[in-house]
Short mmCIF file of C-alpha atoms in Angstrom, two decimals:
data_model
loop_
_atom_site.label_atom_id
_atom_site.label_comp_id
_atom_site.label_asym_id
_atom_site.label_seq_id
_atom_site.Cartn_x
_atom_site.Cartn_y
_atom_site.Cartn_z
CA UNK A 1 0.00 0.00 0.00
CA UNK A 2 1.52 3.28 -1.07
CA UNK A 3 0.33 5.38 1.82
CA UNK A 4 1.58 2.82 4.29
CA UNK A 5 4.99 2.82 2.61
CA UNK A 6 5.18 6.57 2.89
CA UNK A 7 4.22 6.39 6.56
CA UNK A 8 6.93 3.75 7.00
CA UNK A 9 9.45 6.05 5.34
CA UNK A 10 8.40 8.93 7.60
CA UNK A 11 9.06 6.56 10.48
CA UNK A 12 12.74 6.56 9.55
CA UNK A 13 13.28 10.30 9.48
CA UNK A 14 16.21 11.84 11.27
CA UNK A 15 15.87 11.47 15.03
CA UNK A 16 16.46 15.18 15.62
CA UNK A 17 13.01 15.93 14.20
CA UNK A 18 11.50 13.37 16.54
CA UNK A 19 13.35 14.73 19.54
CA UNK A 20 12.35 18.30 18.71
CA UNK A 21 8.71 17.33 18.46
CA UNK A 22 8.95 15.45 21.75
CA UNK A 23 10.40 18.41 23.58
CA UNK A 24 8.30 21.24 22.20
CA UNK A 25 5.19 21.84 24.18
CA UNK A 26 3.25 24.90 25.17
CA UNK A 27 0.86 25.08 28.04
CA UNK A 28 -2.63 26.35 27.51
CA UNK A 29 -3.08 29.69 29.18
CA UNK A 30 -6.19 31.72 29.59
CA UNK A 31 -6.65 35.04 27.91
CA UNK A 32 -6.16 37.11 31.02
CA UNK A 33 -2.82 35.42 31.66
CA UNK A 34 -2.01 35.85 28.00
CA UNK A 35 -2.65 39.55 28.20
CA UNK A 36 -0.38 39.84 31.22
CA UNK A 37 2.33 37.78 29.55
CA UNK A 38 2.09 39.79 26.33
CA UNK A 39 2.23 43.03 28.28
CA UNK A 40 5.24 41.83 30.26
CA UNK A 41 6.95 40.52 27.16
CA UNK A 42 6.23 43.76 25.35
CA UNK A 43 7.79 45.74 28.17
CA UNK A 44 10.86 43.52 28.12
CA UNK A 45 11.18 43.80 24.35
CA UNK A 46 10.92 47.57 24.50
CA UNK A 47 13.49 47.65 27.30
CA UNK A 48 15.81 45.35 25.39
CA UNK A 49 15.37 47.39 22.26
CA UNK A 50 16.18 50.62 24.06
CA UNK A 51 19.27 49.04 25.60
CA UNK A 52 20.31 47.65 22.24
CA UNK A 53 19.98 51.02 20.60
CA UNK A 54 21.98 52.55 23.39
CA UNK A 55 24.91 50.17 23.16
CA UNK A 56 25.11 49.43 19.46
CA UNK A 57 26.70 51.38 16.68
CA UNK A 58 24.41 52.12 13.75
CA UNK A 59 24.49 49.16 11.42
CA UNK A 60 24.31 49.20 7.67
CA UNK A 61 21.11 47.79 6.27
CA UNK A 62 21.73 44.36 4.85
CA UNK A 63 20.30 43.59 1.47
CA UNK A 64 19.29 40.10 0.53
CA UNK A 65 19.10 38.54 -2.86
CA UNK A 66 16.00 36.61 -3.64
CA UNK A 67 16.37 33.13 -4.95
CA UNK A 68 13.39 33.11 -7.21
CA UNK A 69 13.32 30.32 -9.68
CA UNK A 70 10.62 31.58 -11.96
CA UNK A 71 11.70 30.43 -15.36
CA UNK A 72 10.98 32.62 -18.38
CA UNK A 73 8.48 30.91 -20.56
CA UNK A 74 6.88 31.47 -23.88
CA UNK A 75 3.42 32.78 -23.34
CA UNK A 76 0.97 31.79 -26.03
CA UNK A 77 -0.17 34.21 -28.68
CA UNK A 78 -3.57 34.31 -27.07
CA UNK A 79 -3.39 37.16 -24.59
CA UNK A 80 -6.05 35.52 -22.45
CA UNK A 81 -3.83 32.55 -21.92
CA UNK A 82 -2.01 33.17 -18.65
CA UNK A 83 0.41 30.30 -18.97
CA UNK A 84 3.31 29.77 -16.60
CA UNK A 85 6.06 27.28 -17.23
CA UNK A 86 4.10 26.13 -20.25
CA UNK A 87 1.19 25.05 -18.07
CA UNK A 88 -2.10 26.84 -17.81
CA UNK A 89 -3.49 28.05 -14.53
CA UNK A 90 -6.20 25.69 -13.46
CA UNK A 91 -8.86 26.10 -10.80
CA UNK A 92 -9.59 23.64 -8.06
CA UNK A 93 -12.20 23.48 -5.28
CA UNK A 94 -15.72 24.72 -4.93
CA UNK A 95 -15.07 28.07 -3.30
CA UNK A 96 -17.06 30.01 -0.73
CA UNK A 97 -20.36 31.79 -1.07
CA UNK A 98 -20.64 35.38 0.13
CA UNK A 99 -23.09 34.20 2.78
CA UNK A 100 -20.69 31.55 4.08
CA UNK A 101 -17.90 34.06 4.41
CA UNK A 102 -20.08 36.65 6.07
CA UNK A 103 -21.58 34.22 8.57
CA UNK A 104 -18.22 32.80 9.57
CA UNK A 105 -16.61 36.17 10.16
CA UNK A 106 -19.67 37.68 11.78
CA UNK A 107 -20.05 34.84 14.25
CA UNK A 108 -16.39 34.84 15.24
CA UNK A 109 -15.65 38.53 14.94
CA UNK A 110 -15.16 39.05 18.67
CA UNK A 111 -12.62 36.26 18.90
CA UNK A 112 -10.79 37.36 15.77
CA UNK A 113 -10.71 40.96 16.89
CA UNK A 114 -9.50 39.99 20.36
CA UNK A 115 -6.74 37.81 18.94
CA UNK A 116 -5.56 40.65 16.74
CA UNK A 117 -5.83 43.14 19.58
CA UNK A 118 -3.64 40.97 21.80
CA UNK A 119 -1.07 40.77 19.04
CA UNK A 120 -0.97 44.47 18.25
CA UNK A 121 -2.29 45.99 21.45
CA UNK A 122 -5.02 47.77 19.57
CA UNK A 123 -8.01 47.26 21.83
CA UNK A 124 -10.80 49.59 20.94
CA UNK A 125 -9.44 50.54 17.54
CA UNK A 126 -11.35 49.81 14.39
CA UNK A 127 -10.34 46.68 12.55
CA UNK A 128 -11.65 45.93 9.10
CA UNK A 129 -11.97 42.34 8.02
CA UNK A 130 -12.50 42.36 4.28
CA UNK A 131 -14.91 39.76 3.03
CA UNK A 132 -13.73 39.97 -0.54
CA UNK A 133 -10.58 37.88 -0.29
CA UNK A 134 -8.12 36.45 -2.74
CA UNK A 135 -6.69 33.09 -3.66
CA UNK A 136 -3.06 32.47 -4.49
CA UNK A 137 -1.58 30.84 -7.52
CA UNK A 138 0.57 27.86 -6.60
CA UNK A 139 3.42 27.43 -9.02
CA UNK A 140 4.35 23.91 -9.90
CA UNK A 141 4.06 21.56 -12.77
CA UNK A 142 0.45 22.61 -12.70
CA UNK A 143 -0.29 26.15 -11.70
CA UNK A 144 -3.26 25.97 -9.43
CA UNK A 145 -5.70 28.44 -7.99
CA UNK A 146 -7.39 26.62 -5.15
CA UNK A 147 -10.82 28.11 -4.58
CA UNK A 148 -11.02 26.29 -1.25
CA UNK A 149 -8.32 28.55 0.20
CA UNK A 150 -9.38 32.12 0.61
CA UNK A 151 -7.35 34.80 2.29
CA UNK A 152 -9.19 37.72 3.85
CA UNK A 153 -7.06 40.73 4.73
CA UNK A 154 -7.44 42.51 8.06
CA UNK A 155 -6.61 46.19 8.17
CA UNK A 156 -5.82 48.44 11.10
CA UNK A 157 -5.16 52.13 10.58
CA UNK A 158 -5.04 51.68 6.82
CA UNK A 159 -2.47 48.95 6.94
CA UNK A 160 -2.74 45.24 6.47
CA UNK A 161 -1.97 43.62 9.83
CA UNK A 162 -3.14 40.08 9.32
CA UNK A 163 -4.97 37.52 7.29
CA UNK A 164 -7.96 35.39 8.08
CA UNK A 165 -7.38 32.29 6.00
CA UNK A 166 -10.50 30.34 5.16
CA UNK A 167 -10.10 26.73 4.37
CA UNK A 168 -12.67 24.25 3.16
CA UNK A 169 -12.24 20.53 3.47
CA UNK A 170 -14.97 17.97 2.90
CA UNK A 171 -17.46 20.82 2.78
CA UNK A 172 -16.54 22.02 6.26
CA UNK A 173 -15.20 25.54 6.60
CA UNK A 174 -12.56 26.40 9.12
CA UNK A 175 -10.15 29.27 9.37
CA UNK A 176 -6.86 30.25 10.86
CA UNK A 177 -5.37 33.62 11.71
CA UNK A 178 -2.01 34.79 10.50
CA UNK A 179 -0.68 37.58 12.62
CA UNK A 180 2.63 38.95 13.77
CA UNK A 181 6.08 38.89 12.25
CA UNK A 182 7.40 41.12 9.53
CA UNK A 183 5.10 39.77 6.85
CA UNK A 184 2.73 42.68 7.05
CA UNK A 185 5.39 45.31 6.55
CA UNK A 186 6.38 43.44 3.44
CA UNK A 187 2.84 43.23 2.15
CA UNK A 188 2.22 46.89 2.83
CA UNK A 189 5.43 47.74 1.05
CA UNK A 190 4.33 45.69 -1.92
CA UNK A 191 1.00 47.47 -1.92
CA UNK A 192 2.82 50.74 -2.35
CA UNK A 193 3.01 49.63 -5.93
CA UNK A 194 -0.77 49.69 -6.14
CA UNK A 195 -2.08 46.34 -7.21
CA UNK A 196 -0.28 43.06 -6.71
CA UNK A 197 -0.91 39.45 -7.62
CA UNK A 198 -0.23 36.77 -5.04
CA UNK A 199 1.47 33.45 -5.58
CA UNK A 200 2.99 30.59 -3.68
CA UNK A 201 6.35 29.29 -4.79
CA UNK A 202 7.50 26.34 -2.74
CA UNK A 203 7.21 27.60 0.82
CA UNK A 204 7.52 31.21 -0.18
CA UNK A 205 4.71 33.67 -0.70
CA UNK A 206 5.14 36.23 -3.38
CA UNK A 207 3.45 39.47 -4.27
CA UNK A 208 4.08 40.56 -7.83
CA UNK A 209 3.56 44.20 -8.76
CA UNK A 210 2.65 45.42 -12.24
CA UNK A 211 6.24 46.47 -12.96
CA UNK A 212 7.43 42.88 -12.47
CA UNK A 213 8.81 43.62 -9.03
CA UNK A 214 8.48 40.57 -6.84
CA UNK A 215 8.27 40.72 -3.06
CA UNK A 216 8.94 37.69 -1.00
CA UNK A 217 6.41 38.54 1.67
CA UNK A 218 7.96 36.16 4.17
CA UNK A 219 11.50 37.51 4.07
CA UNK A 220 10.88 40.97 2.71
CA UNK A 221 13.39 40.44 -0.08
CA UNK A 222 12.43 41.97 -3.38
CA UNK A 223 13.81 42.06 -6.86
CA UNK A 224 12.85 42.91 -10.38
CA UNK A 225 12.14 39.99 -12.62
CA UNK A 226 13.35 39.81 -16.14
CA UNK A 227 11.36 41.84 -18.64
CA UNK A 228 11.08 38.79 -20.84
CA UNK A 229 7.80 37.88 -19.23
CA UNK A 230 5.19 40.16 -17.76
CA UNK A 231 4.72 38.02 -14.67
CA UNK A 232 2.14 40.26 -13.12
CA UNK A 233 -0.13 39.92 -16.13
CA UNK A 234 0.68 36.29 -16.57
CA UNK A 235 -0.68 35.28 -13.19
CA UNK A 236 -3.10 38.13 -12.75
CA UNK A 237 -6.70 37.06 -12.34
CA UNK A 238 -9.52 38.56 -10.36
CA UNK A 239 -9.20 35.93 -7.71
CA UNK A 240 -5.51 36.22 -6.91
CA UNK A 241 -4.90 39.91 -6.95
CA UNK A 242 -5.55 42.75 -4.61
CA UNK A 243 -4.94 46.43 -4.64
CA UNK A 244 -4.14 49.07 -2.12
CA UNK A 245 -7.50 50.59 -2.92
CA UNK A 246 -9.26 47.35 -2.15
CA UNK A 247 -7.49 47.16 1.16
CA UNK A 248 -8.17 50.79 1.85
CA UNK A 249 -4.45 51.02 2.45
CA UNK A 250 -2.85 54.38 2.31
CA UNK A 251 -0.23 54.28 -0.34
CA UNK A 252 2.07 56.83 -1.70
CA UNK A 253 2.09 56.95 -5.46
CA UNK A 254 2.25 59.96 -7.73
CA UNK A 255 -0.99 61.34 -6.41
CA UNK A 256 -0.18 60.64 -2.76
CA UNK A 257 -2.89 59.22 -0.58
CA UNK A 258 -5.75 57.85 -2.62
CA UNK A 259 -8.90 59.74 -3.26
CA UNK A 260 -11.46 58.18 -0.96
CA UNK A 261 -14.34 59.93 -2.71
CA UNK A 262 -14.07 57.89 -5.85
CA UNK A 263 -13.05 54.50 -4.61
CA UNK A 264 -15.52 51.75 -3.99
CA UNK A 265 -14.63 49.62 -1.05
CA UNK A 266 -15.31 45.90 -1.07
CA UNK A 267 -17.49 44.59 1.75
CA UNK A 268 -15.94 44.35 5.15
CA UNK A 269 -16.97 43.82 8.74
CA UNK A 270 -15.82 46.55 11.04
CA UNK A 271 -15.00 45.35 14.53
CA UNK A 272 -13.66 46.95 17.65
CA UNK A 273 -11.65 44.59 19.75
CA UNK A 274 -12.34 44.62 23.42
CA UNK A 275 -10.91 42.12 25.81
CA UNK A 276 -13.54 39.42 25.95
CA UNK A 277 -13.15 39.33 29.72
CA UNK A 278 -14.85 42.71 29.88
CA UNK A 279 -17.57 41.61 27.50
CA UNK A 280 -18.12 38.62 29.77
CA UNK A 281 -18.32 40.93 32.75
CA UNK A 282 -21.02 42.91 30.97
CA UNK A 283 -22.89 39.69 30.36
CA UNK A 284 -22.56 38.82 34.04
CA UNK A 285 -23.94 42.17 35.02
CA UNK A 286 -27.00 41.50 32.90
CA UNK A 287 -27.42 37.94 34.11
CA UNK A 288 -26.99 38.79 37.78
CA UNK A 289 -29.06 41.93 37.72
CA UNK A 290 -32.67 42.73 37.11
CA UNK A 291 -32.32 42.30 33.41
CA UNK A 292 -32.31 38.54 33.42
CA UNK A 293 -35.29 38.53 31.07
CA UNK A 294 -32.92 39.67 28.36
CA UNK A 295 -31.96 36.48 26.61
CA UNK A 296 -29.94 37.67 23.69
CA UNK A 297 -26.44 37.85 25.13
CA UNK A 298 -24.59 36.68 22.08
CA UNK A 299 -22.67 38.84 19.63
CA UNK A 300 -22.68 42.18 21.40
CA UNK A 301 -21.59 45.17 19.36
CA UNK A 302 -18.32 46.55 20.67
CA UNK A 303 -17.33 50.11 19.86
CA UNK A 304 -14.61 52.58 20.69
CA UNK A 305 -16.46 55.83 20.97
CA UNK A 306 -16.44 59.26 22.45
CA UNK A 307 -17.35 59.56 26.11
CA UNK A 308 -21.13 59.82 26.53
CA UNK A 309 -22.48 63.02 28.02
CA UNK A 310 -23.49 63.07 31.67
CA UNK A 311 -27.16 62.92 30.87
CA UNK A 312 -26.71 60.00 28.48
CA UNK A 313 -25.58 57.38 30.94
CA UNK A 314 -26.02 56.14 34.47
CA UNK A 315 -22.79 56.00 36.47
CA UNK A 316 -22.20 52.60 38.04
CA UNK A 317 -18.88 53.20 39.78
CA UNK A 318 -18.29 55.16 42.95
CA UNK A 319 -18.13 58.90 42.36
CA UNK A 320 -14.55 58.93 43.63
CA UNK A 321 -13.48 56.57 40.90
CA UNK A 322 -11.50 58.39 38.22
CA UNK A 323 -12.61 57.20 34.79
CA UNK A 324 -9.59 56.66 32.55
CA UNK A 325 -10.36 57.67 28.98
CA UNK A 326 -8.35 56.93 25.86
CA UNK A 327 -7.07 59.28 23.18
CA UNK A 328 -9.63 61.90 22.10
CA UNK A 329 -11.64 61.17 25.28
CA UNK A 330 -12.77 57.80 24.00
CA UNK A 331 -14.09 54.79 25.89
CA UNK A 332 -15.43 51.38 24.95
CA UNK A 333 -19.06 50.51 24.69
CA UNK A 334 -20.64 47.07 24.63
CA UNK A 335 -24.19 46.91 23.34
CA UNK A 336 -26.52 43.94 23.62
CA UNK A 337 -29.63 43.80 21.57
CA UNK A 338 -32.63 42.68 23.53
CA UNK A 339 -35.59 40.47 22.90
CA UNK A 340 -37.83 40.12 25.93
CA UNK A 341 -37.82 43.80 26.81
CA UNK A 342 -36.83 45.17 23.45
CA UNK A 343 -39.24 48.01 23.78
CA UNK A 344 -36.78 49.63 26.15
CA UNK A 345 -34.06 49.51 23.54
CA UNK A 346 -30.62 47.89 23.62
CA UNK A 347 -28.48 47.63 26.71
CA UNK A 348 -25.17 49.44 26.55
CA UNK A 349 -22.34 49.42 29.04
CA UNK A 350 -19.39 51.80 29.02
CA UNK A 351 -15.90 50.64 29.90
CA UNK A 352 -12.83 52.75 30.48
CA UNK A 353 -9.18 52.12 29.67
CA UNK A 354 -8.72 50.28 32.98
CA UNK A 355 -11.33 47.78 31.84
CA UNK A 356 -13.75 49.00 34.48
CA UNK A 357 -17.43 49.07 33.62
CA UNK A 358 -18.23 52.58 34.74
CA UNK A 359 -21.70 53.19 33.42
CA UNK A 360 -24.70 52.06 31.44
CA UNK A 361 -26.82 53.92 28.95
CA UNK A 362 -30.30 54.97 29.97
CA UNK A 363 -32.99 52.78 28.49
CA UNK A 364 -36.25 54.49 27.86
CA UNK B 1 18.63 5.36 33.80
CA UNK B 2 20.46 7.16 31.01
CA UNK B 3 19.99 5.91 27.47
CA UNK B 4 23.65 5.13 27.04
CA UNK B 5 23.59 2.85 30.12
CA UNK B 6 20.49 1.07 28.88
CA UNK B 7 22.19 0.48 25.54
CA UNK B 8 25.24 -0.86 27.40
CA UNK B 9 22.96 -3.39 29.10
CA UNK B 10 21.68 -4.54 25.71
CA UNK B 11 25.25 -4.84 24.46
CA UNK B 12 26.18 -6.87 27.54
CA UNK B 13 23.14 -9.10 26.85
CA UNK B 14 21.75 -8.19 30.24
CA UNK B 15 17.99 -8.86 30.23
CA UNK B 16 17.36 -6.03 32.68
CA UNK B 17 17.84 -3.78 29.63
CA UNK B 18 14.27 -4.59 28.68
CA UNK B 19 12.79 -3.73 32.06
CA UNK B 20 14.71 -0.46 32.12
CA UNK B 21 13.53 0.31 28.61
CA UNK B 22 9.98 -0.49 29.58
CA UNK B 23 10.22 1.66 32.67
CA UNK B 24 11.58 4.63 30.78
CA UNK B 25 9.83 4.47 27.43
CA UNK B 26 7.04 1.89 27.77
CA UNK B 27 4.27 4.43 28.15
CA UNK B 28 5.37 6.58 25.22
CA UNK B 29 5.82 3.56 22.99
CA UNK B 30 2.41 2.33 24.02
CA UNK B 31 0.92 5.71 23.08
CA UNK B 32 2.37 5.41 19.59
CA UNK B 33 1.03 1.90 19.12
CA UNK B 34 -2.32 2.78 20.68
CA UNK B 35 -2.74 5.67 18.23
CA UNK B 36 -2.70 3.20 15.39
CA UNK B 37 -4.10 -0.11 16.57
CA UNK B 38 -6.69 1.36 18.93
CA UNK B 39 -6.86 -1.41 21.49
CA UNK B 40 -4.89 -2.00 24.65
CA UNK B 41 -4.14 -5.64 24.16
CA UNK B 42 -2.73 -5.22 20.64
CA UNK B 43 -0.76 -2.13 21.54
CA UNK B 44 0.83 -3.99 24.45
CA UNK B 45 1.72 -6.78 22.05
CA UNK B 46 3.30 -4.24 19.69
CA UNK B 47 5.37 -2.80 22.50
CA UNK B 48 6.47 -6.24 23.69
CA UNK B 49 7.47 -7.09 20.13
CA UNK B 50 9.40 -3.82 20.09
CA UNK B 51 11.46 -4.96 23.07
CA UNK B 52 12.07 -8.28 21.37
CA UNK B 53 13.25 -6.62 18.18
CA UNK B 54 15.37 -4.13 20.08
CA UNK B 55 17.02 -7.09 21.82
CA UNK B 56 17.82 -8.58 18.43
CA UNK B 57 18.94 -5.31 16.84
CA UNK B 58 21.23 -4.09 19.63
CA UNK B 59 23.93 -5.04 18.79
CA UNK B 60 24.89 -4.46 16.02
CA UNK B 61 23.11 -1.09 16.42
CA UNK B 62 24.18 1.17 19.28
CA UNK B 63 21.50 3.87 19.54
CA UNK B 64 23.06 5.61 22.53
CA UNK B 65 21.95 9.07 21.48
CA UNK B 66 18.65 8.21 19.85
CA UNK B 67 17.25 5.30 21.81
CA UNK B 68 13.67 6.58 21.91
CA UNK B 69 13.46 7.31 18.19
CA UNK B 70 15.08 3.94 17.51
CA UNK B 71 12.47 2.14 19.61
CA UNK B 72 9.67 4.33 18.30
CA UNK B 73 10.51 3.44 14.72
CA UNK B 74 10.24 -0.23 15.58
CA UNK B 75 6.91 0.28 17.36
CA UNK B 76 5.51 2.30 14.46
CA UNK B 77 6.61 -0.33 12.00
CA UNK B 78 5.07 -3.17 13.98
CA UNK B 79 1.80 -1.28 14.52
CA UNK B 80 1.55 -0.22 10.87
CA UNK B 81 2.39 -3.71 9.73
CA UNK B 82 -0.26 -5.14 12.03
CA UNK B 83 -2.91 -2.81 10.61
CA UNK B 84 -1.84 -3.51 7.05
CA UNK B 85 -2.20 -7.24 7.60
CA UNK B 86 -5.44 -6.97 9.51
CA UNK B 87 -7.03 -4.17 7.60
CA UNK B 88 -8.98 -6.54 5.40
CA UNK B 89 -10.62 -8.01 8.48
CA UNK B 90 -11.15 -4.90 10.51
CA UNK B 91 -11.10 -1.23 9.66
CA UNK B 92 -8.85 0.74 11.97
CA UNK B 93 -10.25 4.26 11.94
CA UNK B 94 -7.05 6.09 12.86
CA UNK B 95 -4.99 4.04 10.47
CA UNK B 96 -7.45 4.66 7.63
CA UNK B 97 -7.52 8.37 8.43
CA UNK B 98 -3.74 8.63 8.45
CA UNK B 99 -3.20 6.62 5.28
CA UNK B 100 -5.95 8.54 3.55
CA UNK B 101 -4.34 11.84 4.59
CA UNK B 102 -0.83 10.89 3.60
CA UNK B 103 -2.07 9.40 0.33
CA UNK B 104 -2.51 12.96 -0.88
CA UNK B 105 1.23 13.51 -0.54
CA UNK B 106 2.07 10.72 -2.94
CA UNK B 107 2.88 11.87 -6.46
CA UNK B 108 0.76 10.39 -9.22
CA UNK B 109 2.69 7.40 -10.42
CA UNK B 110 4.86 6.73 -7.41
CA UNK B 111 5.40 3.05 -6.91
CA UNK B 112 7.84 2.77 -4.11
CA UNK B 113 8.63 -0.89 -4.56
CA UNK B 114 9.51 -0.56 -8.21
CA UNK B 115 11.02 2.83 -8.61
CA UNK B 116 12.97 3.94 -5.62
CA UNK B 117 15.18 2.91 -2.89
CA UNK B 118 13.49 3.57 0.44
CA UNK B 119 16.47 5.39 1.86
CA UNK B 120 16.31 7.90 -0.95
CA UNK B 121 12.73 8.55 -0.01
CA UNK B 122 13.67 8.94 3.65
CA UNK B 123 16.47 11.33 2.69
CA UNK B 124 14.06 13.31 0.59
CA UNK B 125 11.62 13.57 3.49
CA UNK B 126 14.47 14.65 5.79
CA UNK B 127 15.35 17.35 3.30
CA UNK B 128 11.73 18.41 3.11
CA UNK B 129 11.52 18.66 6.90
CA UNK B 130 14.76 20.62 7.08
CA UNK B 131 13.21 23.30 4.90
CA UNK B 132 10.29 23.82 7.26
CA UNK B 133 9.99 26.10 10.23
CA UNK B 134 10.31 24.41 13.60
CA UNK B 135 6.59 24.84 14.12
CA UNK B 136 5.76 23.15 10.82
CA UNK B 137 8.26 20.38 11.51
CA UNK B 138 6.75 19.67 14.90
CA UNK B 139 3.19 19.61 13.62
CA UNK B 140 4.13 17.26 10.80
CA UNK B 141 6.16 14.93 13.02
CA UNK B 142 3.55 14.85 15.77
CA UNK B 143 0.92 13.86 13.24
CA UNK B 144 2.79 11.41 11.03
CA UNK B 145 5.47 10.06 13.30
CA UNK B 146 3.78 10.06 16.68
CA UNK B 147 0.32 9.68 15.10
CA UNK B 148 -1.14 12.33 17.40
CA UNK B 149 -4.67 13.47 16.65
CA UNK B 150 -5.27 16.99 15.39
CA UNK B 151 -6.97 17.81 18.67
CA UNK B 152 -4.00 16.58 20.65
CA UNK B 153 -1.55 18.61 18.53
CA UNK B 154 -3.63 21.74 18.89
CA UNK B 155 -3.68 21.32 22.67
CA UNK B 156 0.01 20.55 22.82
CA UNK B 157 1.06 23.70 21.01
CA UNK B 158 -1.84 25.98 21.89
CA UNK B 159 -3.00 26.31 18.28
CA UNK B 160 -6.55 26.18 17.01
CA UNK B 161 -7.52 22.90 15.41
CA UNK B 162 -8.18 24.75 12.17
CA UNK B 163 -4.64 26.06 12.16
CA UNK B 164 -3.28 22.55 12.64
CA UNK B 165 -5.53 21.20 9.87
CA UNK B 166 -4.58 24.00 7.52
CA UNK B 167 -0.88 23.56 8.23
CA UNK B 168 -1.08 19.81 7.70
CA UNK B 169 -3.00 20.25 4.48
CA UNK B 170 -0.38 22.62 3.12
CA UNK B 171 2.47 20.45 4.29
CA UNK B 172 1.01 17.44 2.53
CA UNK B 173 0.60 19.45 -0.67
CA UNK B 174 4.15 20.73 -0.35
CA UNK B 175 5.51 17.27 0.38
CA UNK B 176 3.86 16.01 -2.76
CA UNK B 177 5.44 18.79 -4.80
CA UNK B 178 8.77 18.16 -3.10
CA UNK B 179 8.66 14.44 -3.89
CA UNK B 180 7.67 15.16 -7.47
CA UNK B 181 10.60 17.53 -7.86
CA UNK B 182 12.85 14.88 -6.35
CA UNK B 183 11.88 12.50 -9.12
CA UNK B 184 9.52 10.38 -7.07
CA UNK B 185 6.74 10.44 -9.57
CA UNK B 186 5.74 11.10 -13.14
#
């Protein structure tokens, strides 16, 4: 049996791989601990960075050569034929419906936003998860666009900061988050060139700009490909390309920052990350209080908003408590829609930068 | 007892080598076998056979620095062989799942018996693993060497199950491409 033979062969791999896998283990930690660890680690990194700057001489920027192995190929006379390495791009998979994408992101938006917020310490800031994603071309003997892999970009402050990668197997949709590292700087740099097409090459991920400049988005290396082949056009299709305008990314081309009046943005879900612990505390307040008839506790709307006026909310905390507001006098709000007593309107709690629930909106 | 001392006992033909091996690695070996054969009695048999084979293979082998992987390979082989022989009589869910998964990494016309020497294939897989990040390596090895479930891997490393599934899917695709490029197919 072929598969069994391959499993047998894997059984004989170098023992260092086996030892590594035996040693590596991470313990499961809860989110509150995670936040503390991240905060502590962040402080250490900043401290280390400051010390490093203090003790090191300025260092020349190292440049790296890419090791792209794209081979020039003869593209057919038919301009619609986007052949690579003499093989056409073929499609695989069934893809995702707009409804599937929306439902998945909508249902998990709090978790996704929280995960991103932990990574970038951007609680309360607006995150945009674009629902109009892109596939990649995989170079190989066959050049494949797999419709069952869909990458949705996540933007924060007009920059791409992560990807939600949708993945369909046996009809079941799952997703993973790709956050952190230098990848995003590299993608944002590539998007300075406007539109790019994405491709996988071996384990590398490439973004190819219209001028044939290729960015290795994992390492940040970039180089110009030979003019023999217009690689951007060759692999450019609607489903594997994305533009700075699509991302709503600020980019600096001849005309500077794009004109937001004329551009049409693809659909996105706008979320404001708030530590889910605080959302849970809001839920507890509802459950433990007189509002237990409210049954709809799922999917609260979380916002980062200006401080409500004194007559707009009821103060919960002691009057001696000093409410800590964010930049521009902002605070968080968590709003639950209601069912049983909907006539009174939604329930909204206000939370300050300490994570303290300091007030609730009047309901009448 | 340190691995090197246990191996010395094997070399001296001291039967206590087996009890020391069992004491130190019995549980882990049993986990590997259990992941495949799915019943206690058979997995215990696999592990006992492992000790027997280790007794026969040391010497000439002297796995002082890789005793566990040496034993684990034997256990895997015995468990896989058991399932292969018995698969016609009984379907082993984990075994079927694993073989079905790894099937997708096999290039189109690969016929291992006819075309390649197994060591070349092993070398190619080693090379493939060397090109991965540590995280990818660990996920791959935990799944296809230790036969851990996706759930168990996700708990071990603190990843979501979807991340583990996605990573494995990509790794299988990449392994297939890697093997094709290495001449193991077409």
